[in-house]
Coordinates of C-alpha atoms in Angstrom, one line a residue:
M11 CA 33.6 -13.9 63.8
D12 CA 34.5 -17.4 62.8
I13 CA 36.1 -17.7 59.4
D14 CA 33.7 -20.6 58.6
E15 CA 30.8 -18.1 58.8
I16 CA 32.5 -15.5 56.7
K17 CA 33.1 -17.7 53.7
P18 CA 29.4 -18.7 53.1
R19 CA 28.4 -15.0 53.3
Q20 CA 31.1 -14.0 50.8
K21 CA 30.0 -16.7 48.5
E22 CA 26.4 -15.6 48.9
K23 CA 27.3 -12.0 48.0
E24 CA 29.2 -13.1 45.0
E25 CA 26.2 -15.1 43.8
E26 CA 23.9 -12.2 44.4
L27 CA 26.2 -9.9 42.3
I28 CA 26.2 -12.5 39.5
Q29 CA 22.5 -12.8 39.7
S30 CA 22.0 -9.0 39.6
Q31 CA 24.2 -8.6 36.5
R32 CA 22.4 -11.3 34.6
G33 CA 21.1 -10.0 31.3
A34 CA 23.0 -6.7 31.5
I35 CA 24.7 -7.4 28.1
D36 CA 21.2 -7.5 26.4
R37 CA 21.2 -3.7 26.4
F38 CA 23.9 -3.8 23.7
V39 CA 22.2 -6.5 21.6
K40 CA 19.2 -6.0 19.3
K41 CA 17.0 -9.0 19.7
K42 CA 14.5 -10.0 17.0
S43 CA 11.1 -10.9 18.4
Q44 CA 9.2 -13.8 16.9
V45 CA 6.9 -12.8 14.1
S46 CA 3.2 -12.8 15.0
S47 CA 0.8 -15.4 13.5
N48 CA -0.7 -13.0 11.0
N49 CA 2.8 -11.9 9.8
Q50 CA 2.0 -8.3 10.6
S51 CA 4.1 -6.0 12.7
V52 CA 2.5 -4.3 15.7
D53 CA 2.7 -0.5 15.9
P54 CA 3.5 0.2 19.6
S55 CA 1.7 3.6 19.4
T56 CA -1.6 1.8 18.6
L57 CA -1.6 -0.6 21.6
A58 CA -4.0 0.0 24.4
L59 CA -2.0 0.9 27.5
D60 CA -4.5 1.1 30.3
I61 CA -2.9 0.2 33.6
I62 CA -5.2 -1.9 35.8
P63 CA -4.5 -1.8 39.5
Y64 CA -4.4 -4.9 41.7
N65 CA -5.3 -5.3 45.3
D66 CA -2.6 -3.7 47.5
P67 CA -0.5 -5.7 49.9
V68 CA 0.6 -4.4 53.2
D69 CA 3.7 -2.2 52.9
G70 CA 6.8 -4.2 53.5
H71 CA 5.1 -7.5 52.9
T72 CA 7.4 -10.0 51.0
E73 CA 6.3 -12.0 48.1
P74 CA 3.3 -14.2 48.8
E75 CA 3.1 -17.9 47.9
T76 CA 0.7 -17.3 45.0
N77 CA 0.0 -14.2 42.9
A78 CA -3.3 -12.4 43.1
E79 CA -5.9 -13.6 40.7
V80 CA -6.8 -11.2 37.9
E81 CA -10.3 -11.1 36.4
E82 CA -10.5 -11.7 32.7
D83 CA -12.5 -8.5 32.2
N84 CA -9.7 -6.4 33.6
V85 CA -7.1 -7.7 31.2
D86 CA -6.5 -5.7 28.1
I87 CA -7.0 -7.8 25.0
N88 CA -3.9 -6.3 23.4
L89 CA -1.7 -7.6 26.2
N90 CA -2.9 -11.2 26.0
T91 CA -0.6 -12.1 23.2
S92 CA 2.9 -10.9 24.2
P93 CA 4.3 -8.2 26.3
I94 CA 6.7 -7.3 23.6
A95 CA 5.6 -5.8 20.3
D96 CA 6.6 -7.7 17.2
V97 CA 9.7 -6.5 15.5
D98 CA 9.9 -6.7 11.7
D99 CA 12.9 -7.6 9.6
S100 CA 14.2 -4.0 9.7
C101 CA 15.2 -4.5 13.3
Q102 CA 13.1 -1.6 14.6
H103 CA 13.1 -2.1 18.4
D104 CA 10.1 -1.9 20.6
I105 CA 10.0 1.5 22.4
F106 CA 8.3 -0.3 25.4
D107 CA 11.3 -2.5 25.9
P108 CA 13.3 -1.2 28.9
R109 CA 16.5 -2.3 27.3
Y110 CA 16.2 0.3 24.6
W111 CA 15.0 3.3 26.7
C112 CA 18.5 4.7 26.8
S113 CA 18.7 4.9 23.0
L114 CA 15.4 6.5 22.1
D115 CA 15.1 9.8 20.2
Q116 CA 13.1 12.7 21.4
K117 CA 10.0 11.8 19.3
Q118 CA 10.0 8.3 20.7
L119 CA 10.5 9.6 24.3
D120 CA 7.5 11.9 23.8
I121 CA 5.3 9.0 22.7
L122 CA 6.5 6.8 25.5
A123 CA 6.0 9.5 28.1
Q124 CA 2.5 10.1 26.9
K125 CA 1.5 6.5 26.7
G126 CA 3.3 5.4 29.9
P127 CA 4.8 2.0 30.7
R128 CA 3.2 -1.2 29.5
R129 CA 2.5 -3.9 31.9
D130 CA 1.7 -7.5 31.1
L131 CA -1.0 -8.2 33.7
S132 CA -1.7 -11.6 32.4
I133 CA 1.5 -12.9 34.1
K134 CA 0.4 -14.9 37.2
K135 CA 3.4 -16.9 38.1
C136 CA 6.9 -15.5 37.4
P137 CA 10.0 -17.7 37.5
K138 CA 11.4 -18.4 41.0
D139 CA 15.0 -17.6 42.0
R140 CA 17.3 -20.0 44.0
Y141 CA 15.5 -18.8 47.2
S142 CA 12.1 -19.8 45.8
R143 CA 11.2 -16.1 45.6
R144 CA 9.7 -14.4 42.6
F145 CA 8.0 -11.2 41.4
S146 CA 4.3 -10.7 42.1
A147 CA 2.0 -8.2 40.5
E148 CA 1.0 -7.1 44.0
F149 CA 4.2 -5.1 44.1
Y150 CA 2.6 -2.6 41.6
N151 CA 0.7 -1.2 44.6
R152 CA 1.8 0.6 47.8
Y153 CA 0.1 1.0 51.1
L154 CA 0.6 4.3 53.0
S155 CA 0.8 4.7 56.7
N156 CA -2.7 6.3 56.9
G157 CA -4.3 3.3 55.3
E158 CA -4.5 4.6 51.8
H159 CA -2.9 2.8 48.9
C160 CA -1.8 4.0 45.5
D161 CA -0.6 2.5 42.2
R162 CA 3.2 2.4 41.5
D163 CA 2.6 3.4 37.9
W164 CA 6.4 3.9 37.5
L165 CA 7.2 0.2 38.2
V166 CA 7.7 -2.1 35.2
Y167 CA 8.4 -5.8 35.2
Y168 CA 10.2 -7.3 32.2
K169 CA 9.6 -11.0 31.9
E170 CA 12.5 -11.8 29.5
L171 CA 15.0 -10.4 32.0
D172 CA 13.0 -11.3 35.1
K173 CA 13.7 -7.8 36.5
V174 CA 11.8 -4.7 37.5
F175 CA 12.7 -1.1 36.4
C176 CA 11.7 2.4 37.4
F177 CA 10.1 4.0 34.3
G178 CA 10.5 7.6 35.3
C179 CA 14.2 7.3 36.5
K180 CA 15.4 5.2 33.6
L181 CA 13.7 7.5 31.1
F182 CA 14.6 10.9 32.5
T183 CA 17.9 10.3 34.3
K184 CA 21.0 11.9 32.7
G185 CA 24.0 9.7 33.3
Q186 CA 24.3 7.0 35.9
Q187 CA 22.1 7.0 39.0
K188 CA 22.1 5.1 42.3
G189 CA 20.1 2.0 42.5
Q190 CA 19.4 -0.9 40.2
L191 CA 15.9 0.2 39.4
A192 CA 17.1 3.2 37.4
N193 CA 19.9 1.3 35.7
D194 CA 20.1 -2.4 34.9
G195 CA 17.0 -3.5 36.8
C196 CA 16.5 -5.2 40.1
N197 CA 15.7 -8.9 40.7
N198 CA 16.5 -9.2 44.4
W199 CA 13.0 -10.6 45.3
T200 CA 14.0 -11.3 48.9
H201 CA 14.4 -7.6 49.6
I202 CA 12.3 -6.1 46.8
S203 CA 9.8 -4.4 49.2
T204 CA 12.6 -2.6 50.9
R205 CA 14.3 -1.6 47.7
L206 CA 11.0 -0.2 46.3
K207 CA 10.3 1.8 49.5
E208 CA 13.8 3.3 49.5
H209 CA 13.7 4.2 45.8
E210 CA 10.2 5.8 45.7
T211 CA 11.2 8.1 48.6
S212 CA 14.5 9.2 47.1
V213 CA 15.0 12.8 45.9
D214 CA 16.1 11.7 42.4
H215 CA 13.0 9.6 41.9
I216 CA 10.7 12.3 43.0
L217 CA 12.3 14.8 40.6
N218 CA 12.2 12.4 37.7
M219 CA 8.5 11.5 38.4
T220 CA 7.7 15.3 38.5
N221 CA 9.4 15.7 35.1
W222 CA 7.5 12.8 33.6
Y223 CA 4.0 14.0 34.9
E224 CA 4.7 17.5 33.7
L225 CA 5.7 16.4 30.2
R226 CA 2.8 14.0 29.9
T227 CA 0.4 16.8 30.9
R228 CA 1.9 19.2 28.4
L229 CA 1.8 16.7 25.6
K230 CA -1.9 16.0 26.3
K231 CA -2.7 19.7 26.3
H232 CA -0.3 20.5 23.4
Q233 CA 1.5 23.0 25.6
T234 CA 5.1 21.8 25.1
I235 CA 8.0 24.2 24.7
D236 CA 8.1 23.6 21.0
K237 CA 4.4 24.2 20.5
A238 CA 4.9 26.9 17.8
A239 CA 7.4 24.7 15.9
Q240 CA 5.0 21.7 16.1
R241 CA 2.2 23.8 14.8
Q242 CA 4.3 25.1 11.9
L243 CA 5.4 21.5 11.2
E244 CA 1.8 20.3 11.1
K245 CA 0.8 23.2 8.9
E246 CA 3.6 22.4 6.4
K247 CA 2.7 18.7 6.4
D248 CA -1.0 19.6 5.7
H249 CA 0.2 21.9 2.8
W250 CA 2.2 19.1 1.1
R251 CA -0.7 16.6 1.6
K252 CA -3.0 19.0 -0.3
V253 CA -0.4 19.6 -3.0
L254 CA 0.2 15.9 -3.6
F255 CA -3.6 15.3 -3.6
R256 CA -4.0 17.8 -6.5
I257 CA -1.1 16.4 -8.4
V258 CA -2.5 12.9 -8.2
C259 CA -5.9 14.2 -9.4
I260 CA -4.2 15.7 -12.4
V261 CA -2.4 12.5 -13.2
K262 CA -5.6 10.5 -12.9
F263 CA -7.5 12.9 -15.2
L264 CA -4.8 12.8 -17.9
A265 CA -4.4 9.0 -17.7
K266 CA -8.2 8.4 -17.7
N267 CA -8.7 10.5 -20.8
N268 CA -5.6 9.0 -22.5
L269 CA -3.9 12.4 -22.9
A270 CA -0.2 13.1 -23.3
F271 CA 1.5 14.4 -20.1
R272 CA 4.6 16.2 -21.4
G273 CA 5.6 18.6 -24.2
S274 CA 8.9 19.7 -25.5
K275 CA 9.5 22.0 -22.5
S276 CA 9.6 20.9 -18.8
K277 CA 9.2 24.2 -16.9
L278 CA 6.2 26.2 -15.7
Y279 CA 5.0 29.1 -17.8
E280 CA 6.9 28.1 -20.9
D281 CA 5.3 27.4 -24.3
S282 CA 4.7 23.7 -25.3
N283 CA 5.3 22.5 -21.7
G284 CA 2.6 19.8 -22.0
N285 CA -0.8 19.1 -20.5
F286 CA 0.4 18.3 -17.0
L287 CA 2.2 21.6 -16.4
G288 CA -0.6 23.4 -18.2
L289 CA -3.2 22.0 -15.8
V290 CA -0.9 23.1 -12.8
E291 CA -0.8 26.6 -14.3
M292 CA -4.6 26.6 -14.7
L293 CA -5.2 25.5 -11.1
A294 CA -2.8 28.2 -9.9
E295 CA -5.3 30.8 -11.2
F296 CA -7.9 30.1 -8.6
D297 CA -6.7 27.3 -6.2
P298 CA -4.7 28.9 -3.2
V299 CA -2.8 25.7 -2.5
I300 CA -1.3 25.3 -6.0
Q301 CA -0.9 29.0 -6.1
E302 CA 1.3 29.0 -3.0
H303 CA 3.2 25.9 -4.4
V304 CA 3.9 27.6 -7.7
R305 CA 5.0 30.8 -5.9
R306 CA 7.6 28.8 -3.9
I307 CA 8.8 27.2 -7.1
T308 CA 9.1 30.4 -9.1
N309 CA 10.8 32.2 -6.2
E310 CA 13.2 29.2 -5.7
E311 CA 12.1 28.8 -2.1
T312 CA 11.8 25.0 -2.5
H313 CA 13.6 22.4 -4.6
A314 CA 10.9 19.7 -4.0
H315 CA 8.1 20.5 -6.4
Y316 CA 6.9 17.1 -7.5
L317 CA 6.3 18.2 -11.1
D318 CA 9.2 16.3 -12.7
F319 CA 8.5 13.6 -15.2
K320 CA 10.0 11.0 -12.9
I321 CA 7.3 11.8 -10.3
Q322 CA 4.7 11.6 -13.0
N323 CA 5.9 8.1 -14.0
K324 CA 6.0 7.0 -10.4
L325 CA 2.5 8.1 -9.7
L326 CA 1.3 6.4 -12.9
H327 CA 3.0 3.2 -11.8
L328 CA 1.4 3.4 -8.3
L329 CA -2.0 4.1 -9.7
A330 CA -1.6 1.2 -12.3
F331 CA -0.5 -1.1 -9.5
S332 CA -3.4 -0.2 -7.3
I333 CA -6.0 -0.7 -10.1
R334 CA -4.4 -4.0 -11.2
S335 CA -4.4 -5.2 -7.6
E336 CA -8.1 -4.5 -7.3
I337 CA -8.8 -6.4 -10.5
I338 CA -6.7 -9.3 -9.3
K339 CA -8.6 -9.3 -6.0
K340 CA -12.0 -9.5 -7.9
I341 CA -10.6 -12.3 -10.1
K342 CA -9.4 -14.4 -7.1
H343 CA -12.8 -13.8 -5.5
A344 CA -14.5 -15.3 -8.5
K345 CA -11.9 -18.0 -8.7
Y346 CA -12.5 -19.1 -12.4
F347 CA -11.8 -16.8 -15.3
S348 CA -11.1 -16.8 -19.1
V349 CA -8.2 -15.3 -21.0
I350 CA -8.4 -13.2 -24.2
L351 CA -5.2 -12.6 -26.2
D352 CA -4.5 -10.6 -29.3
C353 CA -1.2 -9.5 -30.9
T354 CA -0.3 -6.4 -32.9
P355 CA 2.9 -4.5 -33.7
D356 CA 3.2 -1.0 -32.2
A357 CA 4.8 2.2 -33.8
S358 CA 8.3 0.9 -32.9
H359 CA 7.6 -2.4 -34.7
Q360 CA 7.6 -4.3 -31.4
E361 CA 5.1 -7.1 -31.3
Q362 CA 2.8 -6.7 -28.3
M363 CA 0.2 -9.0 -26.9
S364 CA -2.8 -7.6 -25.0
L365 CA -4.0 -9.6 -22.0
I366 CA -7.7 -9.4 -21.1
I367 CA -9.3 -11.4 -18.3
R368 CA -13.0 -12.2 -18.4
Y369 CA -14.5 -13.0 -15.0
V370 CA -17.7 -12.8 -12.9
D371 CA -17.6 -9.7 -10.6
L372 CA -19.3 -10.3 -7.3
S373 CA -18.1 -7.2 -5.5
S374 CA -21.2 -5.1 -6.1
G375 CA -23.6 -7.5 -4.5
H376 CA -25.0 -9.0 -7.8
A377 CA -23.2 -11.0 -10.4
C378 CA -22.1 -9.3 -13.6
I379 CA -19.6 -10.3 -16.2
E380 CA -16.5 -8.1 -16.6
E381 CA -13.7 -8.0 -19.1
S382 CA -10.6 -6.2 -17.7
F383 CA -7.5 -5.2 -19.7
L384 CA -4.4 -5.9 -17.6
E385 CA -1.4 -5.0 -19.7
F386 CA 0.6 -5.2 -22.9
L387 CA 3.2 -8.0 -23.1
D388 CA 6.3 -7.7 -25.3
V389 CA 6.6 -10.8 -27.5
N390 CA 9.6 -11.8 -29.5
D391 CA 8.6 -15.3 -30.3
T392 CA 5.2 -15.3 -32.1
T393 CA 4.9 -19.1 -32.4
G394 CA 2.3 -20.9 -30.4
Q395 CA 4.8 -22.1 -27.9
G396 CA 6.4 -18.6 -27.5
L397 CA 3.0 -16.9 -26.9
F398 CA 1.9 -19.6 -24.5
D399 CA 5.2 -19.3 -22.5
V400 CA 4.6 -15.5 -22.1
L401 CA 1.0 -16.1 -21.0
E402 CA 2.0 -18.8 -18.5
N403 CA 4.7 -16.6 -17.0
E404 CA 2.4 -13.6 -16.7
L405 CA -0.3 -15.6 -14.9
K406 CA 2.3 -16.7 -12.4
L407 CA 3.5 -13.1 -11.8
L408 CA -0.2 -12.1 -11.3
D409 CA -0.6 -14.9 -8.8
L410 CA -3.3 -16.5 -10.9
D411 CA -3.6 -20.3 -11.1
I412 CA -3.6 -21.5 -14.7
N413 CA -5.7 -24.5 -13.6
D414 CA -8.5 -22.0 -12.8
V415 CA -8.8 -21.0 -16.5
R416 CA -12.1 -22.0 -17.9
G417 CA -12.1 -20.3 -21.3
Q418 CA -9.7 -18.9 -23.9
G419 CA -10.5 -16.7 -26.8
Y420 CA -8.2 -15.6 -29.7
D421 CA -8.4 -14.6 -33.3
N422 CA -8.2 -17.0 -36.2
G423 CA -4.4 -16.8 -36.6
S424 CA -2.7 -20.2 -37.1
N425 CA -0.3 -19.6 -34.1
M426 CA -3.4 -19.0 -31.9
K427 CA -6.0 -21.6 -33.0
E428 CA -3.9 -24.3 -34.7
K429 CA -5.0 -27.7 -33.2
H430 CA -1.5 -29.1 -32.8
Q431 CA 0.9 -26.2 -32.1
G432 CA -1.4 -23.3 -31.4
V433 CA -1.7 -21.5 -28.1
Q434 CA -5.1 -23.0 -27.4
K435 CA -3.6 -26.5 -27.7
K436 CA -0.7 -25.7 -25.5
L437 CA -3.1 -24.5 -22.8
L438 CA -5.4 -27.4 -23.2
N439 CA -2.4 -29.7 -22.6
V440 CA -1.9 -28.1 -19.2
N441 CA -5.6 -27.5 -18.3
P442 CA -8.1 -29.6 -20.3
R443 CA -11.0 -27.5 -18.8
A444 CA -9.9 -24.3 -20.6
F445 CA -12.5 -24.3 -23.4
Y446 CA -11.4 -22.6 -26.6
Y447 CA -13.7 -20.4 -28.7
A448 CA -12.5 -18.3 -31.6
C449 CA -13.6 -14.6 -31.8
G450 CA -17.1 -14.6 -33.2
C451 CA -16.8 -11.2 -34.8
H452 CA -13.5 -12.0 -36.4
S453 CA -14.8 -15.3 -37.8
L454 CA -17.9 -13.6 -39.2
N455 CA -15.8 -10.9 -40.9
L456 CA -13.5 -13.5 -42.5
T457 CA -16.5 -15.6 -43.7
L458 CA -18.3 -12.6 -45.2
C459 CA -15.1 -11.2 -46.8
D460 CA -14.4 -14.5 -48.4
M461 CA -18.0 -14.8 -49.7
A462 CA -17.8 -11.3 -51.1
K463 CA -14.5 -12.0 -52.9
T464 CA -15.8 -15.1 -54.6
R465 CA -19.2 -13.7 -55.9
G466 CA -18.9 -11.5 -59.0
R467 CA -21.9 -9.3 -58.1
A468 CA -20.7 -8.8 -54.6
K469 CA -17.3 -7.7 -55.9
D470 CA -18.8 -5.3 -58.3
F471 CA -21.2 -3.9 -55.6
F472 CA -18.5 -3.1 -53.0
G473 CA -16.1 -2.0 -55.7
I474 CA -18.6 0.6 -57.0
I475 CA -19.2 1.8 -53.4
Q476 CA -15.5 2.2 -52.7
R477 CA -15.0 4.0 -56.1
I478 CA -17.8 6.5 -55.4
Y479 CA -16.2 7.4 -52.1
T480 CA -12.7 7.7 -53.8
I481 CA -14.1 10.1 -56.5
F482 CA -15.4 12.6 -53.9
A483 CA -12.6 12.1 -51.3
N484 CA -9.7 12.8 -53.8
S485 CA -10.7 16.5 -54.2
T486 CA -11.9 19.1 -51.8
K487 CA -13.9 20.7 -54.6
K488 CA -15.7 17.5 -55.4
W489 CA -16.3 16.9 -51.6
H490 CA -17.9 20.3 -51.4
I491 CA -20.3 19.4 -54.3
L492 CA -21.2 16.2 -52.4
K493 CA -22.0 18.2 -49.2
D494 CA -24.2 20.6 -51.2
N495 CA -26.3 17.7 -52.5
I496 CA -26.7 15.5 -49.4
S497 CA -28.1 16.4 -46.0
G498 CA -27.9 13.1 -44.1
W499 CA -25.2 10.5 -43.9
T500 CA -21.8 11.2 -45.5
L501 CA -19.9 8.7 -47.6
K502 CA -17.5 6.3 -45.9
S503 CA -14.8 4.0 -47.1
V504 CA -15.3 0.3 -47.1
S505 CA -13.7 -1.3 -44.1
A506 CA -11.2 -4.0 -44.7
T507 CA -11.2 -5.6 -41.2
R508 CA -14.7 -5.3 -39.8
W509 CA -17.7 -6.4 -41.8
E510 CA -20.2 -4.6 -39.7
S511 CA -18.5 -1.3 -40.5
R512 CA -19.4 -1.8 -44.2
V513 CA -23.0 -1.3 -43.2
E514 CA -22.4 2.4 -42.7
S515 CA -20.8 2.6 -46.1
V516 CA -23.8 1.1 -47.8
K517 CA -26.4 3.0 -45.7
S518 CA -25.3 6.4 -47.0
I519 CA -25.8 5.3 -50.6
R520 CA -28.9 3.2 -50.0
F521 CA -31.0 6.1 -48.5
Q522 CA -29.5 9.0 -50.6
C523 CA -29.1 7.4 -54.0
V524 CA -30.9 10.2 -55.9
D525 CA -28.8 13.0 -54.2
I526 CA -25.5 11.1 -54.8
R527 CA -26.5 10.6 -58.5
E528 CA -27.0 14.3 -58.9
A529 CA -23.7 15.0 -57.3
L530 CA -21.9 12.5 -59.6
L531 CA -23.5 14.2 -62.7
Q532 CA -22.2 17.6 -61.6
V533 CA -18.7 16.1 -61.1
S534 CA -18.8 14.6 -64.6
E535 CA -19.6 17.9 -66.1
I536 CA -16.7 19.8 -64.5
D537 CA -14.1 17.0 -64.5
K538 CA -12.2 16.4 -67.7
D539 CA -10.6 13.1 -66.6
P540 CA -12.2 10.3 -68.7
M541 CA -11.8 7.8 -65.8
T542 CA -13.7 10.0 -63.4
S543 CA -16.4 11.0 -66.0
S544 CA -17.1 7.3 -66.8

């Protein structure tokens, strides 16, 4: 053979080798897919994987000039977007990507074997190589010598690598196997028909396909070798779901009724261990799930019992976050809202500001006005500017626009209502549409209290009512005399903060004046104190 003929052939073989190794390094690199338009990751296990056959070409036929047309009705809607599932920021690879099939765990292999390979049937024209050859979807089908044809369900084309793979061989082969279809993929489109025919008639391919079909059948019928272990695992998972459901119900009950969770002890069946553990003990008396859970704890068969105070706090935070998210969703749906603030010191002398949002609830089908308490805010600066800064920051954290505020309501404190430096003025400077209205009940109470303090008869009237209550309340013996003489309303102290509460104090004397007078006469006879007798 002439040396001039050998050199082009050697060059051609070298180029073919380079072309076959293209993209081989991608197996060792984790590639991040582009995030989908709705910013949500796609769960590969939820994708539809129906394989739709094409018209079969004649066996041994090379790639045609144009690919076969695919009807729109036959294309799976889940495959129209991208052949690769979206990958989130945690770099979790797509189990349908052939580059990662060698690194899947047993659970992922079972899912992949049951689902089967995924084909992008929307591809009509693949990229051409230097010989103007390319992959066609018609290679998914095979014609037999007797005229029948079947689907090569094991053949997978990967667009990013421009290669085809054997699903069964690449998934079930242990170690290296002959042929590019079972290893790095094949893209020799000139001889692709020959390569496919040789591969599908090989002993290794038939053995791997048998293993795949058998595993898929067993998975569908739940007849795998670890059937008993899987049944026990599902039973255990169901047990823990039921335990957590009951624990969450206990937490919801205590939180809804504003009851204390914990006592001085933190173990089951100990005195003073609190309401939470007490309810667990009560449920164990008749509920078989909690009874089994308590048995495991007392026999030290498990260290995960979900009864610790940290779990209680986490569940409370999760429930609170869920409720607040639902409230915020309703507020955003209504768009406009009003804010109501009030400050008071707690038992630890920490100034706290309560935040209440007033909005129109449209979720139930008809409009109704709702007032929802969101949270207590710790306040160190009680000036108008300090309170406004806390309110503004909290609205930003709740993702609520301060420009959507259409009302603000506070008490009559100077730091709240002051027209130059109060909270209402600071908010009006930012949003002129936030109409301010002082609390009507608080304003009425202040007005009536000031009127009562300035009128002599009013001072004497309420002073006598308070003194009558004090006479009977200072002694259990005198209170017993009062109870013997009255049968209706009992005496009440005059409220110092709410004017409407004073009505109850006056009502008991107004309608039982004769009975109370008789009780006072009896007290004056037995009491030697001149102040009381007078």
